[in-house]
PDB file of C-alpha atoms in Angstrom:
ATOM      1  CA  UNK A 187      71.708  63.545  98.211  1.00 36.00           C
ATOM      2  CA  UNK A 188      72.941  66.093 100.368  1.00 37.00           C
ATOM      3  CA  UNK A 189      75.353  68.787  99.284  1.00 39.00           C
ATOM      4  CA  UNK A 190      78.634  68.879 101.433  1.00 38.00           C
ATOM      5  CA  UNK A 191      81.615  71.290 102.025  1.00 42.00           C
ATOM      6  CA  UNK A 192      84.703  70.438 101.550  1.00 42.00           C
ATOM      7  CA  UNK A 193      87.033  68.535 104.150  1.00 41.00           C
ATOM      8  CA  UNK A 194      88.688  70.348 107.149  1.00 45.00           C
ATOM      9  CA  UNK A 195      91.407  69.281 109.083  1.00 47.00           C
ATOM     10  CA  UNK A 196      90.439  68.397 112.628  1.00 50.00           C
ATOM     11  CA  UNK A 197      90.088  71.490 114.896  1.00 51.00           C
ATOM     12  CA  UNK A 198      91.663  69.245 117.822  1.00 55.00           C
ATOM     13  CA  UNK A 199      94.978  69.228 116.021  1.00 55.00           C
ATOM     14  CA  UNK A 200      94.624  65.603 116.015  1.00 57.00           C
ATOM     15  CA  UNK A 201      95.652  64.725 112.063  1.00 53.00           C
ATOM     16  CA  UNK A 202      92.444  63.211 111.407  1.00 59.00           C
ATOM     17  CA  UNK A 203      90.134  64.735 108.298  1.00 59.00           C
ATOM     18  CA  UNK A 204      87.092  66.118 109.718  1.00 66.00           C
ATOM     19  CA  UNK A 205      83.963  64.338 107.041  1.00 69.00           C
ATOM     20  CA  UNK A 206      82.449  66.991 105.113  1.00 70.00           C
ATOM     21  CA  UNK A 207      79.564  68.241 106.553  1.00 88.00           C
ATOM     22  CA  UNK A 208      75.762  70.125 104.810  1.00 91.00           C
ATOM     23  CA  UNK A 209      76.562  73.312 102.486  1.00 93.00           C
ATOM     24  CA  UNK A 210      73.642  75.456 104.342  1.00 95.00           C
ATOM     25  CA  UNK A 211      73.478  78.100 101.469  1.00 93.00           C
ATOM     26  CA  UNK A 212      72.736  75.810  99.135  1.00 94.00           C
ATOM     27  CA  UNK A 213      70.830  72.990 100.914  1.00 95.00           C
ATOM     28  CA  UNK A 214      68.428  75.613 102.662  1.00 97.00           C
ATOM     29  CA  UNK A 215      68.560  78.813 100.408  1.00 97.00           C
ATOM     30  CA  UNK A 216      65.282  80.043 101.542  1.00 98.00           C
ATOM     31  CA  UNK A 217      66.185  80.062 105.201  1.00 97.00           C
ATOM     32  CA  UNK A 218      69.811  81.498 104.034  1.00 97.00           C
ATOM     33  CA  UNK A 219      68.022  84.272 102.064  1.00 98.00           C
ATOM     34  CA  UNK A 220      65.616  85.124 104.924  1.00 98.00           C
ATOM     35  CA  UNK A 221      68.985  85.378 107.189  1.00 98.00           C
ATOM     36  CA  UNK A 222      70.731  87.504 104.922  1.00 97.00           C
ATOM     37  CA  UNK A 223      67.716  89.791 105.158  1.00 98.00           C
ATOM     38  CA  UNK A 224      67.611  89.533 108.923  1.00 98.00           C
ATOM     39  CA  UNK A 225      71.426  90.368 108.681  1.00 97.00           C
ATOM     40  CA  UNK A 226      71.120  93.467 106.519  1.00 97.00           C
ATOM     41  CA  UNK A 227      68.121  94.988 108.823  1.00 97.00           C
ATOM     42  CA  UNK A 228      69.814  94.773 112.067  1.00 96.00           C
ATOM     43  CA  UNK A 229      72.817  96.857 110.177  1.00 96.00           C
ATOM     44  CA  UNK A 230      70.511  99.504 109.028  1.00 96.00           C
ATOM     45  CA  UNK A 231      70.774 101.562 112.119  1.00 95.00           C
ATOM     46  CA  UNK A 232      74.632 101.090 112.961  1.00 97.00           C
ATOM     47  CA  UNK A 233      77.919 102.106 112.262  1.00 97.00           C
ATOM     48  CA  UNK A 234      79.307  99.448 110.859  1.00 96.00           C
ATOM     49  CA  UNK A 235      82.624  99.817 112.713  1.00 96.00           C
ATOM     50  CA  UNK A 236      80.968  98.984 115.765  1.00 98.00           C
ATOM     51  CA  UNK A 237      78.665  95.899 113.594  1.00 98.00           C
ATOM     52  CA  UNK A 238      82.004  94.463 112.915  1.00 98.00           C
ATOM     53  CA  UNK A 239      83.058  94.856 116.921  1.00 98.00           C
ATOM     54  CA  UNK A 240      80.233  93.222 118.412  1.00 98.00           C
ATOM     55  CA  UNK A 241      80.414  89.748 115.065  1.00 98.00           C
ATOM     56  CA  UNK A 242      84.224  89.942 116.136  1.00 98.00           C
ATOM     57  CA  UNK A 243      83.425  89.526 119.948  1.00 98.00           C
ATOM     58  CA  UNK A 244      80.630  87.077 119.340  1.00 98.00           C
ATOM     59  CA  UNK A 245      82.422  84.657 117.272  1.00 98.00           C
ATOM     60  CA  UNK A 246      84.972  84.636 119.776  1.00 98.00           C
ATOM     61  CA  UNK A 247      82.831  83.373 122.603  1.00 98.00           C
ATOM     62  CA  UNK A 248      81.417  81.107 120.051  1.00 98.00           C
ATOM     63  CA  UNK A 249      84.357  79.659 119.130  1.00 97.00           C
ATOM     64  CA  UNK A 250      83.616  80.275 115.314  1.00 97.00           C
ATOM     65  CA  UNK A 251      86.912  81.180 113.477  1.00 96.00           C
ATOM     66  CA  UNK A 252      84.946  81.098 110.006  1.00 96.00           C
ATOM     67  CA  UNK A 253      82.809  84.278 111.271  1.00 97.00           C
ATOM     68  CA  UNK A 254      86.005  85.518 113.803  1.00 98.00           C
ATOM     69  CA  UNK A 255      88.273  85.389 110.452  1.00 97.00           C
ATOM     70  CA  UNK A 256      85.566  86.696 108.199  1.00 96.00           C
ATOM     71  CA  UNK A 257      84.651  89.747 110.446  1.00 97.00           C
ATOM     72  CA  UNK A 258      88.365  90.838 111.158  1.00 98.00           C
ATOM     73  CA  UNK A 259      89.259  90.853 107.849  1.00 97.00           C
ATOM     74  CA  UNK A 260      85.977  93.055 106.778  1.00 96.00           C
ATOM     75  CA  UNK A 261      87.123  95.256 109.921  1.00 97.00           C
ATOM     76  CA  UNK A 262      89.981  95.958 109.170  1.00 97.00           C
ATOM     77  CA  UNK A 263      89.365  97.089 105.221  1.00 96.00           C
ATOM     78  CA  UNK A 264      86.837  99.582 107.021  1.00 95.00           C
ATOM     79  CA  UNK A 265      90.096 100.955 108.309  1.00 96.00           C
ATOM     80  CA  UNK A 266      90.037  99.072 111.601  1.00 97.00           C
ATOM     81  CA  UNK A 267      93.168  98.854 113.522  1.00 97.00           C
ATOM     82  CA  UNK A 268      94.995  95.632 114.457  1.00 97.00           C
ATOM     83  CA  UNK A 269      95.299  97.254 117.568  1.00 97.00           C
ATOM     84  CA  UNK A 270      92.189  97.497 118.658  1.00 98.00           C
ATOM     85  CA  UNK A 271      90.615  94.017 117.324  1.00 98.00           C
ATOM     86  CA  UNK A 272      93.391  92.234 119.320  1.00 97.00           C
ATOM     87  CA  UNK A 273      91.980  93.856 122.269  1.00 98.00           C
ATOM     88  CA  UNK A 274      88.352  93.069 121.297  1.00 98.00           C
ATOM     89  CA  UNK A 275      88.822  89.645 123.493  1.00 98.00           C
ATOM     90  CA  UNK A 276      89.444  91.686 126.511  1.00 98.00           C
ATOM     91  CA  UNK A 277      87.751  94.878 126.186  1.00 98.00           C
ATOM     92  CA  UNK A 278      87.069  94.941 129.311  1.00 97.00           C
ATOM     93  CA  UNK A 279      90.755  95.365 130.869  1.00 97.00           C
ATOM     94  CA  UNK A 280      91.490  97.353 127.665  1.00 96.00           C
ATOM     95  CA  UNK A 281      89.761 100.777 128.537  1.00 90.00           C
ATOM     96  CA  UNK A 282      91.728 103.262 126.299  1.00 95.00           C
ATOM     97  CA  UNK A 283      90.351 101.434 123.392  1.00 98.00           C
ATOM     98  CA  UNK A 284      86.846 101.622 123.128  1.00 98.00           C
ATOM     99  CA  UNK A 285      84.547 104.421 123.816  1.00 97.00           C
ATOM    100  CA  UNK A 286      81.779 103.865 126.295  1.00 98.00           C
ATOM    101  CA  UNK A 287      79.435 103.448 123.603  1.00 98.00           C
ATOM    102  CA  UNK A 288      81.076 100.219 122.057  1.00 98.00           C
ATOM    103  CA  UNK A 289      81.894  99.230 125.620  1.00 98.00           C
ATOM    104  CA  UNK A 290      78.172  99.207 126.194  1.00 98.00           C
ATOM    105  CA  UNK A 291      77.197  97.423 122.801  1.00 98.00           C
ATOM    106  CA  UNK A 292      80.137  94.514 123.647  1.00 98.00           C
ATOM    107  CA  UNK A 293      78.747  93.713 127.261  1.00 98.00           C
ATOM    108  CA  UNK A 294      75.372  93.342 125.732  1.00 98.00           C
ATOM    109  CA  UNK A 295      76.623  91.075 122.976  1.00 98.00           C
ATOM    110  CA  UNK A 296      78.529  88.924 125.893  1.00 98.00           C
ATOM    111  CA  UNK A 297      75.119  88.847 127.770  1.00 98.00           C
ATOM    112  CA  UNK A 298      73.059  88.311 124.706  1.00 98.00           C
ATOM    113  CA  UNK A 299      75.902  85.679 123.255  1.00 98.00           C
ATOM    114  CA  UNK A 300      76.001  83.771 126.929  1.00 97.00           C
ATOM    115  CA  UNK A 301      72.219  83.812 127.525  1.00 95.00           C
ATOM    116  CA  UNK A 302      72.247  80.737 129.747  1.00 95.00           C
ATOM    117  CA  UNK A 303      74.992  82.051 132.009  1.00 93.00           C
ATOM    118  CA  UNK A 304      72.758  84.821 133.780  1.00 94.00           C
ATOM    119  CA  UNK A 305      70.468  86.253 131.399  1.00 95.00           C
ATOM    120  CA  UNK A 306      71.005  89.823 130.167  1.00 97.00           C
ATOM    121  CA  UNK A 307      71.300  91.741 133.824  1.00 97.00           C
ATOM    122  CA  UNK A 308      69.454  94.690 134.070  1.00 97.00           C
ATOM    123  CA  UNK A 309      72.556  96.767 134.475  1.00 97.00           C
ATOM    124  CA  UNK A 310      73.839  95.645 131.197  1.00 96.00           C
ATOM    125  CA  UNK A 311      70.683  96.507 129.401  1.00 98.00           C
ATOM    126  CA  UNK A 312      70.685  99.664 130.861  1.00 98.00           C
ATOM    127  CA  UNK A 313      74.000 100.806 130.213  1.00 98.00           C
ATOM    128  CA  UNK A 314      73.390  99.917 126.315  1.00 98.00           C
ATOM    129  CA  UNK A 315      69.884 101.657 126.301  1.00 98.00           C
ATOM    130  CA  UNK A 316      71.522 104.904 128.032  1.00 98.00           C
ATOM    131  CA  UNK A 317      74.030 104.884 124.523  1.00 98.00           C
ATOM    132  CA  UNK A 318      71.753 103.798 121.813  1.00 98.00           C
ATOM    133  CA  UNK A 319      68.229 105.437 121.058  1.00 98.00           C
ATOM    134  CA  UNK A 320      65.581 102.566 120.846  1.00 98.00           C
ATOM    135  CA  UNK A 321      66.231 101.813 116.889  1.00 98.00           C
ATOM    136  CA  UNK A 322      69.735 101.402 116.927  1.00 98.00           C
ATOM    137  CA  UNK A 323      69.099  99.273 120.512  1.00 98.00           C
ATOM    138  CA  UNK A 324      66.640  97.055 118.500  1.00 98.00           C
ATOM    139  CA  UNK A 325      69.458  96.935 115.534  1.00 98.00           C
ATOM    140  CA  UNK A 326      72.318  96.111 118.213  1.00 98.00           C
ATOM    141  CA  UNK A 327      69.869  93.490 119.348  1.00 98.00           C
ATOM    142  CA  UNK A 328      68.789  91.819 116.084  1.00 98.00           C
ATOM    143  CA  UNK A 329      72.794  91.676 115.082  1.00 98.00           C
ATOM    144  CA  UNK A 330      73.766  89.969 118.092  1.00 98.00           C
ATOM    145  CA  UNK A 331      70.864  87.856 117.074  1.00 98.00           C
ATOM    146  CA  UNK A 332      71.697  87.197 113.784  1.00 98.00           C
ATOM    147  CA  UNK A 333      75.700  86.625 114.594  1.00 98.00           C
ATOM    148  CA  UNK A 334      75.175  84.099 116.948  1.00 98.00           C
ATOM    149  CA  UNK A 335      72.912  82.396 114.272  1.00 98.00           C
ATOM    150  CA  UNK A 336      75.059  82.819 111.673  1.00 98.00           C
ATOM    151  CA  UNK A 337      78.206  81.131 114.505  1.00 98.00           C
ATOM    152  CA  UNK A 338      75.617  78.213 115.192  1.00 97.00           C
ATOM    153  CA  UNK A 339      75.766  77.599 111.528  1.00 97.00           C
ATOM    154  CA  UNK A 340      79.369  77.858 110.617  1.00 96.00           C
ATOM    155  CA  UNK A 341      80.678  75.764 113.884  1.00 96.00           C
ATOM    156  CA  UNK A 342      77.680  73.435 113.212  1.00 95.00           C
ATOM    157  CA  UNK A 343      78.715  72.812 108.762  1.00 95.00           C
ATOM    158  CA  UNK A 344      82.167  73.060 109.539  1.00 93.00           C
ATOM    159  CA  UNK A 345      82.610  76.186 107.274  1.00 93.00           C
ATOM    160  CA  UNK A 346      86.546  76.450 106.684  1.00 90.00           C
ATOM    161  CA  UNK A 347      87.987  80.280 107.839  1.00 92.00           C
ATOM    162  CA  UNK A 348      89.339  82.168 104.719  1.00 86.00           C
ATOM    163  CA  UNK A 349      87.214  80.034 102.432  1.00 84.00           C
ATOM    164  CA  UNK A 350      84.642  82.625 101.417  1.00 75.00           C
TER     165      UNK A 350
END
């Protein structure tokens, strides 16, 4: 039998219940584990301010508000400001906000994130590589990775935000 979350309301706003959908974690623990790990590696390397900045941007482009609500909410008990995560969605306009440095790491998450749009552009890449030695390039890499996995997963179960 498979193992299901609970029911969500319909993200349409239509009224109807949304069926309950696989519990990943618990239907495919050894491919949850093996994420986890993933997860933890690509962190090694990074401030973890700037690990929440780029899961914050890349749930928003994947329209996951279990990771989006998760990730604010572990920002901002890092001592993240309000402020500045309502001005993750447009960093770019918001230029007294970010340093170059996360500038850099949230256009490569965009590329990264919207891989079938254009690719990552060589500009993009380069502006990263000239903030972030090749370690904590591979790191910023293997999170955006990992994030957009972990998106595909919540958007695809249905995870509810604030449920975790």
């Amino acid at each position: 039998m498979t193992q299901l979350q609970n029911v969500t309301a319909d993200p349409a706003g239509e009224g109807a219940a949304q069926p309950p959908r696989l519990d990943f974690a618990r239907t495919a623990p050894k491919a949850f584990k093996a994420l986890l790990a993933f997860d933890s590696a690509a962190r090694e390397h990074l401030d973890p301010a700037l690990v929440e900045l780029v899961q914050v941007r890349a749930s928003q482009l994947n329209n996951c508000a279990y990771c989006l609500h998760m990730h604010t909410t572990d920002a901002r008990k890092r001592g993240e400001s309000d402020e500045r995560l309502h001005m993750v969605a447009v960093w770019r306009e918001a230029r007294g906000f970010f340093t170059e440095r996360e500038r850099a790491a949230l256009a490569l998450t965009e590329a990264v994130t919207r891989l079938a749009d254009r690719g990552v552009p060589d500009e993009e890449y380069a502006r990263a590589a000239g903030h972030f030695d090749d370690t904590e390039l591979a790191g910023l890499l293997t999170l955006t990775f990992a994030i957009n996995t972990w998106n595909r997963i919540a958007v695809s179960t249905a995870k509810t935000p604030g449920t975790d």
